[in-house]
């Protein structure tokens, strides 16, 4: 028996010759043989034809599901090009669904029909594709595609909703009508007499007028502790009055909101906290941070940036409320110079930034491009920063910015390093983690990366997870403030006495308990010796892959943090293959099987990389492929 394919190997038409012609198989065996192989040969032939080329050399960018068909009773039927090519109207529908997610309008169908004959109507589709790729709806399609693809959860609350959002700012609310200071802003909690113009002891409350970051060009009045402009204040840890430097600790205790109130969040809602916390508020900070990774992908597609900027870049996109979260994180780490930086909230300072096509320049709600290191200098611009806590002491300068991998939405959405590593591999390298089948493992004692059943996955995910250690949410929060996030070992603020290693008060909860439980010396996740951990407890935060380990077959160059991970998956080719598969699924309607269609996948990746890893040109090339145009 043999398999014959059409002159262009598409569609995959399978036939079995009549064995009686050669006498090799008895007559009564021929029909049985044909029945037994009828459903097998199409699959084999389809695998063979995946990744075929047209006579002109253009790789087909499509689906063997759409291109392969089971033949009828006629042996070795010829390929009918007209029959196997979509009608112009069907092709228009396919293009519209791929690029916009909706069918063409009646007006578009009418315009296509009015174009003339079949050739003119097909040319209309080509023009439609070119036009649509530059319409805002294409940006929206890429955003929605990335949101579903990444599937990053919204940031969880630290305690009871809604007070515990991600803003790391203290909430202020308006004094109600009828009070002495009606219309002024006061702290939501901890200053009950402020709206009456009084301190708790009955003396006149502080009051200041300023231009707030959340409403540039206007002035507001802060009253009570919120309006305190002194450099020092009082906090009450464990009920004991303690003097503090207000510029360093922020609006805790009697300390105010700072210049332009950058340490506070003004909530206009009926219940303070809901505005930023509820996910159905499209302008709430919690939802905006959740959307930032997908918005960055859409931004790259819209501006024809390399897709690798998604994980290697030092920039991101976000409206003012998103950028406020990064500034707040930096302020919490002690970078008080950002108090005077107005480039992220004053429209004239950012009006020239590239923005999404759904807003206008200068709009504070526009998804505009910004430098992540400028907003949070602890997310540094250095592309090769190395720090080995086994041999180096002192503070880590920062963690290199790495696109969505250092976004607050990703890091806070996944509260543990192993979750981050596993999901980053699944999302960005298309890795699949599945339970082992019929294997025997050594006994589990303390390291899931080398012991027990769990090592089946942990041997792969722990070398990724090691890069995501230096970001952790504190287990408790103050009402109206939001969660606090630590970057252990970085800067001057995120260091603790050695008592945290023993879980002594106040280090009994997360993240200290998690670090003590899972950052065990001499494990795959924490490759430091017991002696090194004793000498320097911060060596447990080692966040680069040592040279004796590999990830996806790659050896690290020593770059710390998520950027080190990003470099490895790009070098392995896994990132490019994964992006191609997802874009192929978006346009062609199905994934590429990396096992059965390895050659076809590599051909697509080659086209993608040679095109500068740009999404829009690659999407267009798929719509021009022969397989995109095939069907009935």
Coordinates of C-alpha atoms in Angstrom, one line a residue:
X1 CA 0.0 0.0 0.0
X2 CA 1.1 3.6 -0.5
X3 CA 0.0 7.1 0.2
X4 CA -0.5 9.7 -2.5
X5 CA -0.8 13.4 -1.9
X6 CA -2.1 16.1 -4.1
X7 CA 0.4 18.1 -6.3
X8 CA 0.8 20.7 -3.5
X9 CA 0.4 18.0 -0.7
X10 CA -2.8 19.8 0.3
X11 CA -5.3 18.6 1.2
X12 CA -4.1 15.3 2.5
X13 CA -5.9 12.9 0.3
X14 CA -5.4 9.3 1.1
X15 CA -5.9 6.4 -1.2
X16 CA -5.0 2.7 -1.2
X17 CA -4.3 1.1 -4.7
X18 CA -6.1 -2.0 -5.8
X19 CA -3.7 -4.7 -4.8
X20 CA -5.2 -7.0 -7.5
X21 CA -3.3 -4.9 -10.1
X22 CA 0.0 -6.4 -8.9
X23 CA -1.3 -9.6 -7.5
X24 CA 0.6 -9.0 -4.3
X25 CA -2.5 -9.4 -2.1
X26 CA -5.3 -11.9 -2.6
X27 CA -8.6 -10.3 -3.7
X28 CA -10.6 -11.2 -0.6
X29 CA -7.9 -9.5 1.6
X30 CA -7.9 -6.2 -0.3
X31 CA -11.2 -4.9 1.0
X32 CA -10.3 -5.9 4.6
X33 CA -6.9 -4.1 4.3
X34 CA -8.5 -1.0 2.9
X35 CA -11.0 -0.9 5.8
X36 CA -8.4 -1.4 8.4
X37 CA -6.1 1.4 7.3
X38 CA -8.7 3.9 6.2
X39 CA -8.7 5.9 9.4
X40 CA -5.0 5.6 10.1
X41 CA -3.6 6.8 6.8
X42 CA -5.2 10.2 6.9
X43 CA -3.6 11.0 10.2
X44 CA -0.2 9.9 8.9
X45 CA -0.6 11.8 5.8
X46 CA -1.7 14.9 7.6
X47 CA 1.4 14.8 9.8
X48 CA 3.5 14.5 6.6
X49 CA 1.8 17.5 5.0
X50 CA 2.0 19.9 7.9
X51 CA 4.5 22.6 7.2
X52 CA 4.4 22.0 3.4
X53 CA 5.2 24.8 1.0
X54 CA 3.4 26.2 -1.9
X55 CA 5.1 26.0 -5.4
X56 CA 6.2 29.6 -4.8
X57 CA 8.0 28.7 -1.6
X58 CA 5.5 30.3 0.8
X59 CA 5.2 28.2 3.9
X60 CA 1.6 27.4 4.7
X61 CA 0.6 28.8 8.0
X62 CA -2.4 26.7 8.6
X63 CA -4.1 23.7 10.0
X64 CA -4.1 20.2 8.9
X65 CA -7.4 19.9 10.6
X66 CA -8.9 22.3 8.1
X67 CA -6.8 21.1 5.2
X68 CA -7.0 17.3 5.6
X69 CA -10.1 15.4 4.4
X70 CA -11.0 11.7 4.0
X71 CA -11.4 10.8 0.3
X72 CA -14.5 9.4 -1.2
X73 CA -14.7 6.1 -3.1
X74 CA -12.8 7.3 -6.1
X75 CA -9.2 6.2 -6.0
X76 CA -6.5 8.9 -6.2
X77 CA -8.9 11.8 -7.0
X78 CA -7.4 15.0 -8.3
X79 CA -7.2 18.2 -6.2
X80 CA -10.0 20.6 -6.9
X81 CA -8.4 24.0 -6.2
X82 CA -11.8 25.9 -6.5
X83 CA -13.6 23.4 -4.3
X84 CA -10.9 23.5 -1.6
X85 CA -10.6 27.3 -1.4
X86 CA -12.9 29.4 0.8
X87 CA -15.4 31.6 -1.0
X88 CA -14.5 35.3 -0.8
X89 CA -17.3 36.0 1.7
X90 CA -16.2 33.1 3.9
X91 CA -12.6 34.3 3.8
X92 CA -13.7 37.8 4.9
X93 CA -15.6 36.2 7.8
X94 CA -12.6 34.2 8.8
X95 CA -10.3 37.3 8.7
X96 CA -12.7 39.3 10.7
X97 CA -13.1 36.7 13.4
X98 CA -9.3 36.2 13.6
X99 CA -8.5 39.9 13.8
X100 CA -11.5 41.4 15.5
X101 CA -13.3 38.6 17.2
X102 CA -16.6 39.4 15.5
X103 CA -18.1 38.7 12.1
X104 CA -18.1 41.4 9.3
X105 CA -20.9 43.9 9.3
X106 CA -23.6 43.9 6.7
X107 CA -22.0 47.0 5.2
X108 CA -18.7 45.2 4.8
X109 CA -20.3 42.2 3.1
X110 CA -22.1 44.6 0.8
X111 CA -18.9 46.5 0.0
X112 CA -17.1 43.2 -0.8
X113 CA -19.9 42.1 -3.1
X114 CA -19.8 45.5 -4.9
X115 CA -16.1 45.1 -5.5
X116 CA -16.8 43.0 -8.6
X117 CA -15.8 39.5 -9.5
X118 CA -14.3 36.8 -7.3
X119 CA -10.7 38.1 -7.8
X120 CA -11.8 41.6 -6.8
X121 CA -13.7 40.3 -3.8
X122 CA -10.6 38.4 -2.6
X123 CA -8.5 41.5 -3.1
X124 CA -11.1 43.3 -0.9
X125 CA -10.2 40.8 1.8
X126 CA -6.5 41.7 1.5
X127 CA -7.4 45.3 1.9
X128 CA -9.6 44.5 4.8
X129 CA -6.8 42.7 6.6
X130 CA -4.4 45.6 6.1
X131 CA -7.0 48.1 7.3
X132 CA -8.1 46.1 10.3
X133 CA -4.6 45.4 11.6
X134 CA -4.3 49.2 12.2
X135 CA -7.7 49.7 13.8
X136 CA -8.2 50.0 17.5
X137 CA -10.3 46.9 17.5
X138 CA -7.1 44.9 16.6
X139 CA -5.5 46.3 19.8
X140 CA -8.5 45.2 21.7
X141 CA -8.4 41.7 20.2
X142 CA -4.7 41.3 21.2
X143 CA -5.5 42.5 24.7
X144 CA -8.3 40.1 25.2
X145 CA -6.3 37.3 23.6
X146 CA -3.4 38.0 26.1
X147 CA -5.7 38.3 29.0
X148 CA -7.1 34.8 28.4
X149 CA -3.7 33.4 27.5
X150 CA -1.9 34.7 30.6
X151 CA -4.9 34.0 32.8
X152 CA -3.3 35.8 35.8
X153 CA -5.6 36.0 38.8
X154 CA -6.5 39.3 40.4
X155 CA -4.5 40.3 43.4
X156 CA -5.9 38.7 46.5
X157 CA -6.9 40.6 49.6
X158 CA -4.7 40.4 52.6
X159 CA -7.6 40.2 55.1
X160 CA -11.2 41.3 54.8
X161 CA -12.3 43.0 51.6
X162 CA -12.4 45.8 50.6
X163 CA -9.8 47.6 52.7
X164 CA -6.9 45.5 51.7
X165 CA -6.0 46.4 48.2
X166 CA -2.6 46.7 46.6
X167 CA -2.1 50.4 46.6
X168 CA 0.2 50.6 49.7
X169 CA -1.3 54.1 50.2
X170 CA -3.4 55.2 53.1
X171 CA -7.0 55.9 52.2
X172 CA -8.5 59.3 52.7
X173 CA -12.2 60.2 52.6
X174 CA -14.2 63.4 52.3
X175 CA -15.6 65.0 55.4
X176 CA -19.4 64.8 55.2
X177 CA -21.7 67.9 54.8
X178 CA -22.6 69.4 58.1
X179 CA -19.2 68.9 59.6
X180 CA -16.8 71.8 60.4
X181 CA -14.4 70.7 57.6
X182 CA -17.0 69.5 55.1
X183 CA -15.3 68.7 51.7
X184 CA -11.8 68.3 53.2
X185 CA -10.0 65.0 53.1
X186 CA -9.1 63.0 56.2
X187 CA -7.7 59.5 57.0
X188 CA -10.4 56.9 56.7
X189 CA -9.4 55.4 60.1
X190 CA -7.5 56.6 63.2
X191 CA -8.5 60.3 63.2
X192 CA -12.2 60.5 64.2
X193 CA -12.3 64.2 65.2
X194 CA -10.5 65.6 62.1
X195 CA -13.7 66.6 60.4
X196 CA -14.6 68.7 63.4
X197 CA -11.3 70.4 63.1
X198 CA -9.9 68.9 66.2
X199 CA -7.1 66.5 67.3
X200 CA -8.0 63.7 69.7
X201 CA -6.8 65.9 72.6
X202 CA -9.2 68.7 71.5
X203 CA -6.6 71.1 70.1
X204 CA -6.9 72.4 66.5
X205 CA -6.2 69.9 63.8
X206 CA -3.5 70.3 61.2
X207 CA -4.7 71.6 57.8
X208 CA -3.0 72.0 54.5
X209 CA -4.0 72.8 50.9
X210 CA -2.1 71.3 48.0
X211 CA -2.4 70.0 44.4
X212 CA -3.1 66.3 44.7
X213 CA -1.6 63.6 42.4
X214 CA -5.1 62.2 41.7
X215 CA -6.5 65.5 40.5
X216 CA -3.7 67.6 38.8
X217 CA -4.6 71.2 38.2
X218 CA -6.9 71.4 41.3
X219 CA -6.4 72.0 45.0
X220 CA -7.7 70.1 47.9
X221 CA -7.6 70.5 51.7
X222 CA -6.2 67.8 53.9
X223 CA -7.2 67.9 57.5
X224 CA -6.1 66.2 60.7
X225 CA -3.2 63.9 60.6
X226 CA -3.5 63.6 56.8
X227 CA -2.6 67.3 56.6
X228 CA 0.4 67.0 58.9
X229 CA 3.5 68.3 57.0
X230 CA 6.1 67.9 59.7
X231 CA 9.1 65.6 59.2
X232 CA 8.3 63.6 62.3
X233 CA 5.3 61.9 63.8
X234 CA 4.1 59.4 66.3
X235 CA 3.1 55.8 65.8
X236 CA 1.7 53.3 68.4
X237 CA 3.4 49.9 67.9
X238 CA 2.0 47.6 70.7
X239 CA 0.4 50.7 72.3
X240 CA 3.7 52.5 72.9
X241 CA 4.1 56.0 71.4
X242 CA 7.1 56.0 69.2
X243 CA 8.6 58.9 67.2
X244 CA 9.2 58.2 63.5
X245 CA 10.6 59.9 60.4
X246 CA 7.5 60.6 58.3
X247 CA 9.3 60.7 55.0
X248 CA 10.5 57.2 55.6
X249 CA 7.5 55.5 57.1
X250 CA 4.8 57.3 55.1
X251 CA 1.4 58.3 56.5
X252 CA 1.5 56.0 59.5
X253 CA 0.3 57.2 62.9
X254 CA 0.2 61.0 62.9
X255 CA 2.3 61.4 59.7
X256 CA 0.6 63.1 56.8
X257 CA 0.1 62.2 53.1
X258 CA 3.3 63.9 51.9
X259 CA 4.0 66.3 49.0
X260 CA 1.1 66.3 46.6
X261 CA -0.5 63.6 48.8
X262 CA 1.5 60.9 47.0
X263 CA 1.3 58.6 50.0
X264 CA -2.5 58.6 50.1
X265 CA -5.4 57.4 47.9
X266 CA -8.5 59.5 47.7
X267 CA -11.6 57.3 47.6
X268 CA -14.8 58.9 46.2
X269 CA -17.0 55.9 46.9
X270 CA -19.6 55.5 49.6
X271 CA -17.4 52.9 51.4
X272 CA -13.7 53.7 51.4
X273 CA -11.7 50.9 49.8
X274 CA -14.4 49.6 47.4
X275 CA -13.3 52.0 44.6
X276 CA -9.9 50.5 44.2
X277 CA -10.7 47.0 45.3
X278 CA -13.8 45.8 43.4
X279 CA -12.9 44.0 40.2
X280 CA -15.9 45.3 38.3
X281 CA -14.6 48.9 38.6
X282 CA -12.7 49.3 35.3
X283 CA -10.6 52.1 36.8
X284 CA -9.9 50.5 40.1
X285 CA -6.3 49.9 40.8
X286 CA -6.7 46.2 41.6
X287 CA -8.3 45.6 38.2
X288 CA -5.8 47.8 36.4
X289 CA -2.8 46.0 37.9
X290 CA -4.5 42.7 36.8
X291 CA -4.8 44.0 33.2
X292 CA -1.3 45.5 32.9
X293 CA 0.5 42.3 31.6
X294 CA -2.1 41.8 28.8
X295 CA -2.1 45.5 28.0
X296 CA 1.6 45.4 27.6
X297 CA 1.3 42.5 25.0
X298 CA -1.4 44.5 23.1
X299 CA 0.9 47.6 23.2
X300 CA 3.8 45.6 21.7
X301 CA 1.5 44.3 19.0
X302 CA 0.1 47.8 18.3
X303 CA 3.5 49.5 18.1
X304 CA 5.3 46.6 16.3
X305 CA 7.7 46.1 19.2
X306 CA 9.6 42.7 19.6
X307 CA 7.5 40.2 21.5
X308 CA 10.6 39.6 23.7
X309 CA 10.1 43.0 25.3
X310 CA 7.2 41.3 27.1
X311 CA 9.7 39.7 29.4
X312 CA 13.1 41.3 28.6
X313 CA 12.0 45.0 28.5
X314 CA 12.5 47.7 31.1
X315 CA 9.2 49.4 30.2
X316 CA 5.5 48.7 30.7
X317 CA 2.2 50.5 30.2
X318 CA -0.3 51.8 32.7
X319 CA -2.5 54.7 33.6
X320 CA -1.7 57.0 36.6
X321 CA -3.2 54.6 39.1
X322 CA -1.0 51.7 38.0
X323 CA 2.1 53.8 38.1
X324 CA 1.1 55.0 41.6
X325 CA 1.5 51.4 42.8
X326 CA 5.1 51.2 41.6
X327 CA 5.9 54.6 43.2
X328 CA 4.3 53.5 46.4
X329 CA 6.4 50.3 46.5
X330 CA 9.6 52.3 46.0
X331 CA 8.6 54.8 48.7
X332 CA 8.0 51.9 51.1
X333 CA 11.5 50.7 50.4
X334 CA 12.9 54.1 51.4
X335 CA 13.4 55.9 48.1
X336 CA 11.9 59.2 49.4
X337 CA 13.3 61.3 46.5
X338 CA 10.2 60.1 44.6
X339 CA 8.1 62.4 46.7
X340 CA 9.1 65.3 44.4
X341 CA 8.7 63.4 41.1
X342 CA 5.6 64.5 39.3
X343 CA 6.4 62.9 35.9
X344 CA 3.9 60.1 36.5
X345 CA 0.9 62.2 37.5
X346 CA 1.2 65.6 35.8
X347 CA -0.3 65.4 32.3
X348 CA 2.1 67.8 30.6
X349 CA 5.0 65.6 31.8
X350 CA 3.7 62.4 30.1
X351 CA 1.6 63.7 27.2
X352 CA 4.2 62.6 24.6
X353 CA 4.3 58.9 25.8
X354 CA 3.0 56.3 23.4
X355 CA -0.5 55.3 24.4
X356 CA -3.2 52.8 23.5
X357 CA -5.5 53.7 20.5
X358 CA -8.6 53.9 22.7
X359 CA -7.5 57.1 24.6
X360 CA -6.0 60.5 23.8
X361 CA -2.6 61.9 24.9
X362 CA -2.5 63.3 28.4
X363 CA -5.5 61.3 29.6
X364 CA -4.6 59.9 33.1
X365 CA -6.6 56.8 32.2
X366 CA -4.7 56.0 29.0
X367 CA -2.5 53.0 28.9
X368 CA 0.7 54.9 28.3
X369 CA 4.2 53.6 28.1
X370 CA 6.5 54.3 31.1
X371 CA 9.9 53.3 32.3
X372 CA 9.6 50.8 35.2
X373 CA 12.9 51.8 36.8
X374 CA 11.8 55.4 36.8
X375 CA 8.7 54.6 38.8
X376 CA 10.3 52.0 41.1
X377 CA 14.1 52.3 41.0
X378 CA 14.4 49.0 42.9
X379 CA 13.4 47.4 39.5
X380 CA 16.7 48.3 37.9
X381 CA 17.5 49.0 34.3
X382 CA 20.8 47.0 34.4
X383 CA 20.4 44.0 32.0
X384 CA 23.2 41.9 33.5
X385 CA 23.1 42.6 37.3
X386 CA 24.5 39.8 39.3
X387 CA 24.5 39.3 43.1
X388 CA 25.6 36.1 44.8
X389 CA 24.5 36.2 48.4
X390 CA 26.7 33.1 49.1
X391 CA 29.8 35.2 48.6
X392 CA 28.6 38.8 48.7
X393 CA 27.1 40.7 51.7
X394 CA 25.2 43.9 52.0
X395 CA 22.1 45.1 50.2
X396 CA 21.1 44.0 46.8
X397 CA 20.8 47.1 44.5
X398 CA 17.6 45.9 43.0
X399 CA 16.0 43.3 40.8
X400 CA 16.3 43.9 37.0
X401 CA 13.0 44.9 35.5
X402 CA 11.6 42.1 33.2
X403 CA 8.4 43.2 31.6
X404 CA 5.4 41.4 32.9
X405 CA 7.5 39.1 35.1
X406 CA 8.2 42.0 37.4
X407 CA 4.8 43.6 37.1
X408 CA 2.8 43.9 40.4
X409 CA -0.1 42.1 38.8
X410 CA 2.0 39.0 38.2
X411 CA 4.1 39.0 41.3
X412 CA 1.2 39.8 43.7
X413 CA -1.3 37.7 41.8
X414 CA 0.8 34.7 42.5
X415 CA 2.0 35.0 46.1
X416 CA 4.6 32.2 46.1
X417 CA 7.8 31.8 44.0
X418 CA 6.9 28.3 42.9
X419 CA 3.5 29.4 41.6
X420 CA 5.2 32.2 39.7
X421 CA 7.8 29.8 38.3
X422 CA 5.3 27.2 37.2
X423 CA 2.9 29.6 35.7
X424 CA 5.6 31.5 33.9
X425 CA 6.8 28.3 32.3
X426 CA 3.2 27.3 31.4
X427 CA 2.3 30.8 30.0
X428 CA 5.5 31.8 28.3
X429 CA 7.3 28.6 27.4
X430 CA 4.2 26.4 26.9
X431 CA 5.4 23.9 29.4
X432 CA 2.9 21.3 30.6
X433 CA 3.1 19.9 34.1
X434 CA 1.3 16.5 34.5
X435 CA 1.4 13.9 37.2
X436 CA 3.9 10.9 36.8
X437 CA 2.6 7.6 35.5
X438 CA 3.9 4.3 36.8
X439 CA 7.2 5.6 38.2
X440 CA 8.9 4.8 41.5
X441 CA 10.5 7.6 43.4
X442 CA 12.8 7.9 46.4
X443 CA 11.4 8.8 49.8
X444 CA 10.4 12.4 50.4
X445 CA 12.2 14.0 53.3
X446 CA 12.7 17.8 52.8
X447 CA 13.3 18.7 49.2
X448 CA 10.4 18.3 46.6
X449 CA 13.0 19.0 43.9
X450 CA 15.0 15.9 44.5
X451 CA 12.8 13.6 46.6
X452 CA 9.4 12.0 46.5
X453 CA 6.7 11.9 43.8
X454 CA 6.6 15.7 43.6
X455 CA 10.1 15.9 42.1
X456 CA 8.6 14.8 38.8
X457 CA 7.5 18.5 38.4
X458 CA 9.7 20.3 40.8
X459 CA 12.9 19.3 39.0
X460 CA 11.6 21.4 36.2
X461 CA 9.8 24.2 38.0
X462 CA 12.2 24.9 40.9
X463 CA 15.0 26.1 38.6
X464 CA 12.4 28.6 37.3
X465 CA 11.0 29.4 40.8
X466 CA 14.4 30.3 42.2
X467 CA 14.3 33.6 40.1
X468 CA 11.1 34.8 41.8
X469 CA 12.0 35.0 45.5
X470 CA 12.5 38.7 46.1
X471 CA 8.9 39.7 46.3
X472 CA 6.5 38.7 49.1
X473 CA 3.3 40.0 50.6
X474 CA 3.2 40.7 54.4
X475 CA 0.4 38.7 56.1
X476 CA -1.2 41.6 57.9
X477 CA -2.3 45.1 56.9
X478 CA -3.8 48.2 58.4
X479 CA -7.4 49.1 57.4
X480 CA -7.5 51.7 54.8
X481 CA -3.9 51.2 53.9
X482 CA -3.6 48.1 51.8
X483 CA -1.1 45.3 51.8
X484 CA 2.6 45.7 52.2
X485 CA 5.0 44.0 49.9
X486 CA 8.6 43.2 50.7
X487 CA 11.6 42.8 48.4
X488 CA 13.9 40.9 50.8
X489 CA 17.5 41.9 50.8
X490 CA 16.9 44.9 48.5
X491 CA 17.7 48.4 49.4
X492 CA 17.7 49.6 53.0
X493 CA 14.2 48.9 54.3
X494 CA 13.7 45.2 53.7
X495 CA 16.1 43.6 56.2
X496 CA 15.3 42.0 59.5
X497 CA 17.1 40.9 62.7
X498 CA 18.2 37.3 62.6
X499 CA 15.3 36.5 64.9
X500 CA 13.1 36.1 61.8
X501 CA 14.9 32.8 61.1
X502 CA 13.5 31.4 64.4
X503 CA 10.0 32.8 63.8
X504 CA 10.2 34.9 67.0
X505 CA 7.7 37.7 67.5
X506 CA 6.9 39.6 65.4
X507 CA 8.2 37.3 62.7
X508 CA 5.8 34.3 63.2
X509 CA 3.6 35.0 60.2
X510 CA 4.0 35.2 56.5
X511 CA 6.3 35.8 54.7
X512 CA 8.8 34.8 57.4
X513 CA 7.1 31.5 58.1
X514 CA 7.1 30.7 54.4
X515 CA 10.7 31.5 54.0
X516 CA 11.7 29.4 57.0
X517 CA 9.6 26.5 55.8
X518 CA 10.6 26.3 52.2
X519 CA 13.9 28.1 51.8
X520 CA 15.9 25.2 53.2
X521 CA 19.6 25.0 52.5
X522 CA 21.0 22.3 50.2
X523 CA 17.8 22.0 48.2
X524 CA 17.1 22.6 44.5
X525 CA 15.2 25.8 45.3
X526 CA 17.9 27.1 47.7
X527 CA 21.3 25.9 46.7
X528 CA 23.3 27.3 49.6
X529 CA 25.0 25.3 52.4
X530 CA 23.9 25.3 56.0
X531 CA 27.0 27.2 56.9
X532 CA 26.3 29.9 54.4
X533 CA 22.8 30.3 55.6
X534 CA 24.0 30.6 59.2
X535 CA 26.6 33.2 58.3
X536 CA 24.2 35.2 56.2
X537 CA 20.5 34.4 56.5
X538 CA 19.8 36.5 53.4
X539 CA 21.7 34.0 51.3
X540 CA 18.4 32.0 51.4
X541 CA 17.1 34.5 48.9
X542 CA 19.5 33.4 46.2
X543 CA 17.6 34.2 43.0
X544 CA 19.7 33.0 40.1
X545 CA 20.4 29.6 38.7
X546 CA 23.8 28.2 39.6
X547 CA 26.0 27.0 36.8
X548 CA 25.6 23.3 37.8
X549 CA 21.8 23.5 37.0
X550 CA 20.0 24.1 33.8
X551 CA 16.5 25.3 32.7
X552 CA 15.2 24.1 29.4
X553 CA 18.8 23.0 28.6
X554 CA 20.2 26.5 29.2
X555 CA 22.9 27.6 31.7
X556 CA 22.3 30.9 33.4
X557 CA 24.7 33.9 32.9
X558 CA 24.1 34.8 36.6
X559 CA 21.6 37.5 36.0
X560 CA 19.4 37.6 39.1
X561 CA 15.6 37.7 39.4
X562 CA 12.9 37.2 36.8
X563 CA 15.1 38.7 34.0
X564 CA 17.5 35.7 34.5
X565 CA 14.5 33.4 33.9
X566 CA 13.4 35.4 30.9
X567 CA 16.9 35.1 29.3
X568 CA 16.8 31.4 29.7
X569 CA 13.5 30.7 28.0
X570 CA 14.3 33.1 25.2
X571 CA 17.7 31.4 24.6
X572 CA 16.1 28.0 24.6
X573 CA 13.7 29.0 21.9
X574 CA 10.7 28.0 24.1
X575 CA 9.4 31.6 24.3
X576 CA 9.3 32.1 20.5
X577 CA 7.6 28.7 20.0
X578 CA 5.1 29.5 22.6
X579 CA 4.2 32.9 21.2
X580 CA 3.9 31.4 17.7
X581 CA 1.6 28.7 18.9
X582 CA -0.7 31.2 20.6
X583 CA -0.8 33.5 17.6
X584 CA -1.4 30.5 15.3
X585 CA -4.3 29.5 17.5
X586 CA -5.8 33.0 17.4
X587 CA -5.6 33.3 13.6
X588 CA -5.9 29.7 12.4
X589 CA -8.3 28.5 15.1
X590 CA -6.0 25.7 16.5
X591 CA -2.7 25.1 18.2
X592 CA 0.3 23.5 16.6
X593 CA 1.2 20.1 18.0
X594 CA 4.9 20.4 18.9
X595 CA 5.4 16.7 18.7
X596 CA 3.5 15.8 15.5
X597 CA 4.3 19.0 13.7
X598 CA 7.8 19.9 14.8
X599 CA 9.0 20.8 11.3
X600 CA 6.0 23.0 10.7
X601 CA 6.4 24.7 14.1
X602 CA 10.1 25.5 13.5
X603 CA 9.3 26.9 10.1
X604 CA 6.7 29.2 11.6
X605 CA 9.1 30.2 14.4
X606 CA 11.8 31.0 11.8
X607 CA 9.4 33.3 10.0
X608 CA 8.4 35.0 13.3
X609 CA 12.0 35.5 14.4
X610 CA 13.2 36.7 11.0
X611 CA 10.4 39.2 11.1
X612 CA 11.8 40.8 14.2
X613 CA 9.4 38.9 16.5
X614 CA 6.7 41.4 15.7
X615 CA 3.1 40.3 16.3
X616 CA 1.3 42.3 13.6
X617 CA 3.5 41.3 10.6
X618 CA 3.3 37.7 11.7
X619 CA -0.4 37.7 12.1
X620 CA -0.7 39.2 8.6
X621 CA 1.6 36.5 7.2
X622 CA -0.8 33.9 8.6
X623 CA -3.8 35.5 6.9
X624 CA -1.9 35.3 3.6
X625 CA -1.1 31.6 3.9
X626 CA -2.6 29.0 1.7
X627 CA -4.1 27.1 4.6
X628 CA -5.8 30.2 6.0
X629 CA -7.7 30.4 2.7
X630 CA -8.6 26.8 2.5
X631 CA -12.0 25.4 3.4
X632 CA -15.5 24.9 2.1

